[in-house]
Structures are given as C-alpha cells and as structure tokens.
Amino acid sequence: MYLVDVSAWQSDDNGNSLVEWEKLKEAGVEGVIIKIGERDRLDEGFISHVNAAVEHGLKYGIYYYAHASNPQEAVNEAQQVDAWVREYLNGECPELGIWYDAEASGMLVEDDDITDTCSAFVSYLNGIGYAYVGIYASWNWLSKEGAHHISIDDLADYVPYWVAQYNNHDDLSDEYPDNNIRIWQFSDHMSDELPYDVDLYYEGD
C-alpha cells in the first residue's frame, strides 16, 4: 500500500488542507500519515487533513515530531499526544498508527543513544491502550552501518518502524528481517503534476 505524509506545509494560513486528494488516489495512494504536532503545538493543518482523509476514504495514521532528549521528556510528549487523540479522535488509535518522529538533532544533546527515549514514548502509549505505536527515523539513525542512534536490538520485537531511505531498496528490512520494519519511505517527490512535494512510501503487509 502506498502512503504519503502531510502537515501544515500542505495547508493554507487558516489551516485548510491544500492536498489534491483525488489526484493522490488516482496515483495509487491509499493512506496518509498526518502530523499531529510537536511540543505542545497542535499542527495547524491536522484537523483539516484528518477530515479530508476520511471524506476521501483514505486510511490514516498520525505522527508527532519529537524533541525529547531523555525518557521523561518522551513520556511528557506521549501524554500530549494522548490528550490530543482523546480530544480530536475520540481516544481511538488511527488505523495506520501513531508514530514518534525521531529526527531532530536536539534529541541527541544528553546522549548519542536515544533508544531509551524512543522506548519511553512507545511504552507509555502502549501501556494506556494504544496498540499501534511506532518509531520513525532515517536509515542512518537506525542502522548499525550508520550512526545507529536508535538500537533496534534493544527494543521490543513488536515495535514497528517507519524508515526513511531514499534508495531503490529497503536495506533495513534486510538488516533486521525478524523485526517489524513496517513502512519504507523511499522518495520525497511523488509527481510532477502536484504543486508541492510529498514523501512517498510503502507499507508492507
């Protein structure tokens, strides 16, 4: 299944979605991962994007842009996500999950290894009933052949991953064949027909 992600970058100044949803569907996109926010700021386009995705019959998930540099800060971020999900999504985990977007360099201030930080976010939300909670990061942050800031070996086998690697092959799935490498983000340019770039990725069965 092909997916894209969207945020306030694909909305106008009033938070209205600018995504050409029918064109995405015509191109084969079946789902969307929507930014819910970062820190304590709800993403300006979140509500509009969710409503539009539902209206157009697309599956959706959400992602939170992380800034935590230790486990307690990650728990605080998880609590913020829970509060928003309860307020705007009736407390229900989206079909395509909740994703912890670990890419900000500030996450590495206290420790180059942020595995415990990511684990704290996932574990907190799992513990209060959200079944599908995963980690987004680049191949460089996840792979032993890269910077390896996040150690998959030290996380539970059931944790799903969304890996960004702009390549013609998903190398992380080869490196971790027994782990849940769920989504592979392989391009940041979907179509010349769209007036904006969206990331394109594939969700495995």
PDB file of N, CA and C in Angstrom, residues 101-187:
ATOM      1  N   ASP A 101       8.276  10.637  15.561  1.00  0.00           N
ATOM      2  CA  ASP A 101       9.198  11.113  14.528  1.00  0.00           C
ATOM      3  C   ASP A 101      10.511  11.553  15.169  1.00  0.00           C
ATOM      4  N   ALA A 102      11.498  10.673  15.158  1.00  0.00           N
ATOM      5  CA  ALA A 102      12.791  10.929  15.793  1.00  0.00           C
ATOM      6  C   ALA A 102      13.813  11.332  14.735  1.00  0.00           C
ATOM      7  N   GLU A 103      14.002  12.624  14.580  1.00  0.00           N
ATOM      8  CA  GLU A 103      14.982  13.116  13.619  1.00  0.00           C
ATOM      9  C   GLU A 103      15.643  14.422  14.044  1.00  0.00           C
ATOM     10  N   ALA A 104      15.093  15.117  15.035  1.00  0.00           N
ATOM     11  CA  ALA A 104      15.645  16.409  15.461  1.00  0.00           C
ATOM     12  C   ALA A 104      17.000  16.209  16.148  1.00  0.00           C
ATOM     13  N   SER A 105      17.987  16.986  15.734  1.00  0.00           N
ATOM     14  CA  SER A 105      19.328  16.847  16.311  1.00  0.00           C
ATOM     15  C   SER A 105      19.343  17.140  17.805  1.00  0.00           C
ATOM     16  N   GLY A 106      18.403  17.956  18.279  1.00  0.00           N
ATOM     17  CA  GLY A 106      18.328  18.276  19.699  1.00  0.00           C
ATOM     18  C   GLY A 106      18.045  17.075  20.580  1.00  0.00           C
ATOM     19  N   MET A 107      17.549  16.001  19.991  1.00  0.00           N
ATOM     20  CA  MET A 107      17.300  14.794  20.769  1.00  0.00           C
ATOM     21  C   MET A 107      18.601  14.160  21.253  1.00  0.00           C
ATOM     22  N   LEU A 108      19.714  14.522  20.628  1.00  0.00           N
ATOM     23  CA  LEU A 108      20.998  13.886  20.929  1.00  0.00           C
ATOM     24  C   LEU A 108      21.835  14.676  21.921  1.00  0.00           C
ATOM     25  N   VAL A 109      21.280  15.705  22.537  1.00  0.00           N
ATOM     26  CA  VAL A 109      22.056  16.586  23.418  1.00  0.00           C
ATOM     27  C   VAL A 109      22.640  15.832  24.602  1.00  0.00           C
ATOM     28  N   GLU A 110      21.832  15.044  25.284  1.00  0.00           N
ATOM     29  CA  GLU A 110      22.285  14.400  26.513  1.00  0.00           C
ATOM     30  C   GLU A 110      22.976  13.067  26.271  1.00  0.00           C
ATOM     31  N   ASP A 111      22.613  12.382  25.224  1.00  0.00           N
ATOM     32  CA  ASP A 111      23.165  11.055  24.983  1.00  0.00           C
ATOM     33  C   ASP A 111      23.035  10.762  23.496  1.00  0.00           C
ATOM     34  N   ASP A 112      24.125  10.283  22.912  1.00  0.00           N
ATOM     35  CA  ASP A 112      24.098   9.975  21.491  1.00  0.00           C
ATOM     36  C   ASP A 112      23.156   8.819  21.190  1.00  0.00           C
ATOM     37  N   ASP A 113      22.889   7.959  22.170  1.00  0.00           N
ATOM     38  CA  ASP A 113      21.971   6.836  22.018  1.00  0.00           C
ATOM     39  C   ASP A 113      20.619   7.230  22.611  1.00  0.00           C
ATOM     40  N   ILE A 114      19.609   7.346  21.762  1.00  0.00           N
ATOM     41  CA  ILE A 114      18.297   7.793  22.243  1.00  0.00           C
ATOM     42  C   ILE A 114      17.287   6.649  22.267  1.00  0.00           C
ATOM     43  N   THR A 115      17.783   5.431  22.300  1.00  0.00           N
ATOM     44  CA  THR A 115      16.902   4.266  22.318  1.00  0.00           C
ATOM     45  C   THR A 115      15.922   4.320  23.479  1.00  0.00           C
ATOM     46  N   ASP A 116      16.414   4.627  24.679  1.00  0.00           N
ATOM     47  CA  ASP A 116      15.538   4.671  25.856  1.00  0.00           C
ATOM     48  C   ASP A 116      14.479   5.762  25.728  1.00  0.00           C
ATOM     49  N   THR A 117      14.849   6.860  25.078  1.00  0.00           N
ATOM     50  CA  THR A 117      13.898   7.953  24.874  1.00  0.00           C
ATOM     51  C   THR A 117      12.745   7.497  23.986  1.00  0.00           C
ATOM     52  N   CYS A 118      13.085   6.866  22.869  1.00  0.00           N
ATOM     53  CA  CYS A 118      12.046   6.372  21.960  1.00  0.00           C
ATOM     54  C   CYS A 118      11.204   5.287  22.622  1.00  0.00           C
ATOM     55  N   SER A 119      11.864   4.414  23.371  1.00  0.00           N
ATOM     56  CA  SER A 119      11.153   3.338  24.061  1.00  0.00           C
ATOM     57  C   SER A 119      10.135   3.889  25.055  1.00  0.00           C
ATOM     58  N   ALA A 120      10.496   4.963  25.742  1.00  0.00           N
ATOM     59  CA  ALA A 120       9.597   5.544  26.745  1.00  0.00           C
ATOM     60  C   ALA A 120       8.307   6.045  26.108  1.00  0.00           C
ATOM     61  N   PHE A 121       8.414   6.669  24.942  1.00  0.00           N
ATOM     62  CA  PHE A 121       7.228   7.166  24.240  1.00  0.00           C
ATOM     63  C   PHE A 121       6.317   6.011  23.851  1.00  0.00           C
ATOM     64  N   VAL A 122       6.902   5.009  23.194  1.00  0.00           N
ATOM     65  CA  VAL A 122       6.118   3.863  22.732  1.00  0.00           C
ATOM     66  C   VAL A 122       5.488   3.122  23.907  1.00  0.00           C
ATOM     67  N   SER A 123       6.288   2.867  24.934  1.00  0.00           N
ATOM     68  CA  SER A 123       5.809   2.090  26.083  1.00  0.00           C
ATOM     69  C   SER A 123       4.673   2.793  26.816  1.00  0.00           C
ATOM     70  N   TYR A 124       4.779   4.115  26.940  1.00  0.00           N
ATOM     71  CA  TYR A 124       3.725   4.848  27.640  1.00  0.00           C
ATOM     72  C   TYR A 124       2.395   4.707  26.905  1.00  0.00           C
ATOM     73  N   LEU A 125       2.411   4.932  25.605  1.00  0.00           N
ATOM     74  CA  LEU A 125       1.157   4.862  24.855  1.00  0.00           C
ATOM     75  C   LEU A 125       0.638   3.432  24.766  1.00  0.00           C
ATOM     76  N   ASN A 126       1.534   2.460  24.602  1.00  0.00           N
ATOM     77  CA  ASN A 126       1.089   1.062  24.652  1.00  0.00           C
ATOM     78  C   ASN A 126       0.417   0.758  25.981  1.00  0.00           C
ATOM     79  N   GLY A 127       0.998   1.276  27.047  1.00  0.00           N
ATOM     80  CA  GLY A 127       0.518   0.979  28.387  1.00  0.00           C
ATOM     81  C   GLY A 127      -0.857   1.530  28.706  1.00  0.00           C
ATOM     82  N   ILE A 128      -1.282   2.555  27.974  1.00  0.00           N
ATOM     83  CA  ILE A 128      -2.615   3.117  28.226  1.00  0.00           C
ATOM     84  C   ILE A 128      -3.612   2.726  27.133  1.00  0.00           C
ATOM     85  N   GLY A 129      -3.212   1.723  26.323  1.00  0.00           N
ATOM     86  CA  GLY A 129      -4.193   1.137  25.420  1.00  0.00           C
ATOM     87  C   GLY A 129      -4.028   1.364  23.936  1.00  0.00           C
ATOM     88  N   TYR A 130      -3.026   2.123  23.516  1.00  0.00           N
ATOM     89  CA  TYR A 130      -2.811   2.328  22.079  1.00  0.00           C
ATOM     90  C   TYR A 130      -1.952   1.177  21.547  1.00  0.00           C
ATOM     91  N   ALA A 131      -2.513   0.363  20.658  1.00  0.00           N
ATOM     92  CA  ALA A 131      -1.847  -0.870  20.236  1.00  0.00           C
ATOM     93  C   ALA A 131      -0.803  -0.660  19.143  1.00  0.00           C
ATOM     94  N   TYR A 132      -1.003   0.339  18.293  1.00  0.00           N
ATOM     95  CA  TYR A 132      -0.129   0.528  17.130  1.00  0.00           C
ATOM     96  C   TYR A 132       0.649   1.828  17.310  1.00  0.00           C
ATOM     97  N   VAL A 133       1.827   1.727  17.924  1.00  0.00           N
ATOM     98  CA  VAL A 133       2.685   2.892  18.164  1.00  0.00           C
ATOM     99  C   VAL A 133       4.090   2.539  17.695  1.00  0.00           C
ATOM    100  N   GLY A 134       4.634   3.334  16.779  1.00  0.00           N
ATOM    101  CA  GLY A 134       5.933   3.014  16.216  1.00  0.00           C
ATOM    102  C   GLY A 134       6.896   4.177  16.191  1.00  0.00           C
ATOM    103  N   ILE A 135       8.072   3.908  15.644  1.00  0.00           N
ATOM    104  CA  ILE A 135       9.161   4.880  15.604  1.00  0.00           C
ATOM    105  C   ILE A 135       9.520   5.180  14.155  1.00  0.00           C
ATOM    106  N   TYR A 136       9.563   6.472  13.827  1.00  0.00           N
ATOM    107  CA  TYR A 136      10.065   6.924  12.530  1.00  0.00           C
ATOM    108  C   TYR A 136      11.478   7.450  12.707  1.00  0.00           C
ATOM    109  N   ALA A 137      12.373   7.058  11.824  1.00  0.00           N
ATOM    110  CA  ALA A 137      13.728   7.609  11.820  1.00  0.00           C
ATOM    111  C   ALA A 137      14.371   7.302  10.475  1.00  0.00           C
ATOM    112  N   SER A 138      15.480   7.940  10.220  1.00  0.00           N
ATOM    113  CA  SER A 138      16.224   7.677   8.996  1.00  0.00           C
ATOM    114  C   SER A 138      16.978   6.356   9.105  1.00  0.00           C
ATOM    115  N   TRP A 139      17.339   5.816   7.958  1.00  0.00           N
ATOM    116  CA  TRP A 139      18.188   4.615   7.939  1.00  0.00           C
ATOM    117  C   TRP A 139      19.463   4.870   8.732  1.00  0.00           C
ATOM    118  N   ASN A 140      20.027   6.061   8.608  1.00  0.00           N
ATOM    119  CA  ASN A 140      21.275   6.384   9.300  1.00  0.00           C
ATOM    120  C   ASN A 140      21.137   6.275  10.815  1.00  0.00           C
ATOM    121  N   TRP A 141      19.990   6.678  11.335  1.00  0.00           N
ATOM    122  CA  TRP A 141      19.776   6.636  12.789  1.00  0.00           C
ATOM    123  C   TRP A 141      19.477   5.219  13.279  1.00  0.00           C
ATOM    124  N   LEU A 142      18.959   4.368  12.403  1.00  0.00           N
ATOM    125  CA  LEU A 142      18.519   3.037  12.816  1.00  0.00           C
ATOM    126  C   LEU A 142      19.517   1.921  12.510  1.00  0.00           C
ATOM    127  N   SER A 143      20.297   2.086  11.472  1.00  0.00           N
ATOM    128  CA  SER A 143      21.162   1.000  11.016  1.00  0.00           C
ATOM    129  C   SER A 143      22.494   0.946  11.762  1.00  0.00           C
ATOM    130  N   LYS A 144      22.994  -0.271  11.963  1.00  0.00           N
ATOM    131  CA  LYS A 144      24.320  -0.447  12.546  1.00  0.00           C
ATOM    132  C   LYS A 144      25.405   0.046  11.596  1.00  0.00           C
ATOM    133  N   GLU A 145      25.073   0.153  10.330  1.00  0.00           N
ATOM    134  CA  GLU A 145      26.031   0.642   9.348  1.00  0.00           C
ATOM    135  C   GLU A 145      26.041   2.167   9.276  1.00  0.00           C
ATOM    136  N   GLY A 146      25.109   2.805   9.974  1.00  0.00           N
ATOM    137  CA  GLY A 146      25.041   4.259  10.016  1.00  0.00           C
ATOM    138  C   GLY A 146      25.444   4.780  11.380  1.00  0.00           C
ATOM    139  N   ALA A 147      24.864   5.909  11.788  1.00  0.00           N
ATOM    140  CA  ALA A 147      25.176   6.492  13.099  1.00  0.00           C
ATOM    141  C   ALA A 147      24.613   5.654  14.245  1.00  0.00           C
ATOM    142  N   HIS A 148      23.537   4.910  13.966  1.00  0.00           N
ATOM    143  CA  HIS A 148      22.963   3.945  14.918  1.00  0.00           C
ATOM    144  C   HIS A 148      22.594   4.597  16.250  1.00  0.00           C
ATOM    145  N   HIS A 149      21.893   5.718  16.188  1.00  0.00           N
ATOM    146  CA  HIS A 149      21.451   6.391  17.410  1.00  0.00           C
ATOM    147  C   HIS A 149      20.352   5.605  18.130  1.00  0.00           C
ATOM    148  N   ILE A 150      19.587   4.822  17.368  1.00  0.00           N
ATOM    149  CA  ILE A 150      18.489   4.038  17.937  1.00  0.00           C
ATOM    150  C   ILE A 150      18.794   2.560  17.718  1.00  0.00           C
ATOM    151  N   SER A 151      18.892   1.802  18.795  1.00  0.00           N
ATOM    152  CA  SER A 151      19.252   0.387  18.710  1.00  0.00           C
ATOM    153  C   SER A 151      17.999  -0.478  18.660  1.00  0.00           C
ATOM    154  N   ILE A 152      17.693  -0.992  17.490  1.00  0.00           N
ATOM    155  CA  ILE A 152      16.528  -1.862  17.337  1.00  0.00           C
ATOM    156  C   ILE A 152      16.672  -3.122  18.188  1.00  0.00           C
ATOM    157  N   ASP A 153      17.894  -3.610  18.332  1.00  0.00           N
ATOM    158  CA  ASP A 153      18.131  -4.819  19.130  1.00  0.00           C
ATOM    159  C   ASP A 153      17.710  -4.650  20.586  1.00  0.00           C
ATOM    160  N   ASP A 154      17.711  -3.414  21.069  1.00  0.00           N
ATOM    161  CA  ASP A 154      17.385  -3.155  22.469  1.00  0.00           C
ATOM    162  C   ASP A 154      15.922  -2.781  22.685  1.00  0.00           C
ATOM    163  N   LEU A 155      15.134  -2.821  21.633  1.00  0.00           N
ATOM    164  CA  LEU A 155      13.708  -2.519  21.729  1.00  0.00           C
ATOM    165  C   LEU A 155      12.896  -3.794  21.531  1.00  0.00           C
ATOM    166  N   ALA A 156      11.682  -3.793  22.008  1.00  0.00           N
ATOM    167  CA  ALA A 156      10.826  -4.979  21.890  1.00  0.00           C
ATOM    168  C   ALA A 156      10.611  -5.353  20.426  1.00  0.00           C
ATOM    169  N   ASP A 157      10.507  -6.653  20.159  1.00  0.00           N
ATOM    170  CA  ASP A 157      10.362  -7.135  18.787  1.00  0.00           C
ATOM    171  C   ASP A 157       9.100  -6.623  18.105  1.00  0.00           C
ATOM    172  N   TYR A 158       8.073  -6.318  18.908  1.00  0.00           N
ATOM    173  CA  TYR A 158       6.793  -5.921  18.315  1.00  0.00           C
ATOM    174  C   TYR A 158       6.756  -4.454  17.871  1.00  0.00           C
ATOM    175  N   VAL A 159       7.763  -3.661  18.252  1.00  0.00           N
ATOM    176  CA  VAL A 159       7.752  -2.233  17.900  1.00  0.00           C
ATOM    177  C   VAL A 159       7.868  -2.077  16.383  1.00  0.00           C
ATOM    178  N   PRO A 160       6.931  -1.373  15.746  1.00  0.00           N
ATOM    179  CA  PRO A 160       7.022  -1.142  14.305  1.00  0.00           C
ATOM    180  C   PRO A 160       7.920   0.057  13.978  1.00  0.00           C
ATOM    181  N   TYR A 161       8.529   0.013  12.786  1.00  0.00           N
ATOM    182  CA  TYR A 161       9.419   1.090  12.351  1.00  0.00           C
ATOM    183  C   TYR A 161       8.986   1.612  10.991  1.00  0.00           C
ATOM    184  N   TRP A 162       9.182   2.902  10.843  1.00  0.00           N
ATOM    185  CA  TRP A 162       8.992   3.596   9.564  1.00  0.00           C
ATOM    186  C   TRP A 162      10.361   4.198   9.272  1.00  0.00           C
ATOM    187  N   VAL A 163      11.014   3.687   8.234  1.00  0.00           N
ATOM    188  CA  VAL A 163      12.386   4.093   7.939  1.00  0.00           C
ATOM    189  C   VAL A 163      12.430   4.938   6.674  1.00  0.00           C
ATOM    190  N   ALA A 164      13.184   6.025   6.735  1.00  0.00           N
ATOM    191  CA  ALA A 164      13.400   6.875   5.567  1.00  0.00           C
ATOM    192  C   ALA A 164      14.745   6.516   4.950  1.00  0.00           C
ATOM    193  N   GLN A 165      14.698   6.010   3.735  1.00  0.00           N
ATOM    194  CA  GLN A 165      15.912   5.717   2.981  1.00  0.00           C
ATOM    195  C   GLN A 165      15.595   5.917   1.510  1.00  0.00           C
ATOM    196  N   TYR A 166      16.097   7.015   0.955  1.00  0.00           N
ATOM    197  CA  TYR A 166      15.812   7.324  -0.440  1.00  0.00           C
ATOM    198  C   TYR A 166      16.730   6.477  -1.311  1.00  0.00           C
ATOM    199  N   ASN A 167      16.213   5.314  -1.655  1.00  0.00           N
ATOM    200  CA  ASN A 167      17.012   4.292  -2.301  1.00  0.00           C
ATOM    201  C   ASN A 167      16.063   3.405  -3.097  1.00  0.00           C
ATOM    202  N   ASN A 168      16.625   2.519  -3.913  1.00  0.00           N
ATOM    203  CA  ASN A 168      15.766   1.596  -4.657  1.00  0.00           C
ATOM    204  C   ASN A 168      15.555   0.287  -3.919  1.00  0.00           C
ATOM    205  N   HIS A 169      16.031   0.232  -2.667  1.00  0.00           N
ATOM    206  CA  HIS A 169      15.873  -0.983  -1.871  1.00  0.00           C
ATOM    207  C   HIS A 169      15.803  -0.629  -0.391  1.00  0.00           C
ATOM    208  N   ASP A 170      14.975  -1.363   0.342  1.00  0.00           N
ATOM    209  CA  ASP A 170      14.830  -1.177   1.787  1.00  0.00           C
ATOM    210  C   ASP A 170      15.887  -2.014   2.507  1.00  0.00           C
ATOM    211  N   ASP A 171      17.043  -1.416   2.772  1.00  0.00           N
ATOM    212  CA  ASP A 171      18.154  -2.156   3.375  1.00  0.00           C
ATOM    213  C   ASP A 171      17.895  -2.531   4.825  1.00  0.00           C
ATOM    214  N   LEU A 172      17.101  -1.736   5.539  1.00  0.00           N
ATOM    215  CA  LEU A 172      16.884  -2.024   6.956  1.00  0.00           C
ATOM    216  C   LEU A 172      16.124  -3.339   7.151  1.00  0.00           C
ATOM    217  N   SER A 173      15.212  -3.652   6.246  1.00  0.00           N
ATOM    218  CA  SER A 173      14.495  -4.922   6.343  1.00  0.00           C
ATOM    219  C   SER A 173      15.432  -6.105   6.145  1.00  0.00           C
ATOM    220  N   ASP A 174      16.465  -5.920   5.331  1.00  0.00           N
ATOM    221  CA  ASP A 174      17.471  -6.971   5.167  1.00  0.00           C
ATOM    222  C   ASP A 174      18.305  -7.118   6.433  1.00  0.00           C
ATOM    223  N   GLU A 175      18.623  -5.982   7.054  1.00  0.00           N
ATOM    224  CA  GLU A 175      19.449  -5.998   8.260  1.00  0.00           C
ATOM    225  C   GLU A 175      18.689  -6.576   9.453  1.00  0.00           C
ATOM    226  N   TYR A 176      17.384  -6.305   9.503  1.00  0.00           N
ATOM    227  CA  TYR A 176      16.550  -6.779  10.617  1.00  0.00           C
ATOM    228  C   TYR A 176      15.351  -7.559  10.070  1.00  0.00           C
ATOM    229  N   PRO A 177      15.579  -8.736   9.482  1.00  0.00           N
ATOM    230  CA  PRO A 177      14.473  -9.476   8.853  1.00  0.00           C
ATOM    231  C   PRO A 177      13.419  -9.974   9.832  1.00  0.00           C
ATOM    232  N   ASP A 178      13.781 -10.090  11.100  1.00  0.00           N
ATOM    233  CA  ASP A 178      12.839 -10.603  12.094  1.00  0.00           C
ATOM    234  C   ASP A 178      12.117  -9.498  12.858  1.00  0.00           C
ATOM    235  N   ASN A 179      12.406  -8.245  12.504  1.00  0.00           N
ATOM    236  CA  ASN A 179      11.751  -7.123  13.182  1.00  0.00           C
ATOM    237  C   ASN A 179      10.663  -6.532  12.297  1.00  0.00           C
ATOM    238  N   ASN A 180       9.904  -5.631  12.865  1.00  0.00           N
ATOM    239  CA  ASN A 180       8.711  -5.111  12.213  1.00  0.00           C
ATOM    240  C   ASN A 180       9.019  -3.805  11.473  1.00  0.00           C
ATOM    241  N   ILE A 181       9.770  -3.912  10.374  1.00  0.00           N
ATOM    242  CA  ILE A 181      10.041  -2.731   9.541  1.00  0.00           C
ATOM    243  C   ILE A 181       8.793  -2.527   8.690  1.00  0.00           C
ATOM    244  N   ARG A 182       7.926  -1.674   9.148  1.00  0.00           N
ATOM    245  CA  ARG A 182       6.568  -1.599   8.605  1.00  0.00           C
ATOM    246  C   ARG A 182       6.445  -0.695   7.382  1.00  0.00           C
ATOM    247  N   ILE A 183       7.115   0.460   7.434  1.00  0.00           N
ATOM    248  CA  ILE A 183       6.970   1.442   6.355  1.00  0.00           C
ATOM    249  C   ILE A 183       8.348   1.859   5.854  1.00  0.00           C
ATOM    250  N   TRP A 184       8.499   1.891   4.551  1.00  0.00           N
ATOM    251  CA  TRP A 184       9.746   2.331   3.918  1.00  0.00           C
ATOM    252  C   TRP A 184       9.458   3.598   3.106  1.00  0.00           C
ATOM    253  N   GLN A 185      10.057   4.696   3.513  1.00  0.00           N
ATOM    254  CA  GLN A 185       9.917   5.981   2.814  1.00  0.00           C
ATOM    255  C   GLN A 185      11.050   6.086   1.809  1.00  0.00           C
ATOM    256  N   PHE A 186      10.708   6.097   0.524  1.00  0.00           N
ATOM    257  CA  PHE A 186      11.750   5.978  -0.494  1.00  0.00           C
ATOM    258  C   PHE A 186      11.867   7.169  -1.440  1.00  0.00           C
ATOM    259  N   SER A 187      10.997   8.166  -1.308  1.00  0.00           N
ATOM    260  CA  SER A 187      11.078   9.328  -2.197  1.00  0.00           C
ATOM    261  C   SER A 187      10.455  10.544  -1.529  1.00  0.00           C
TER     262      SER A 187
END
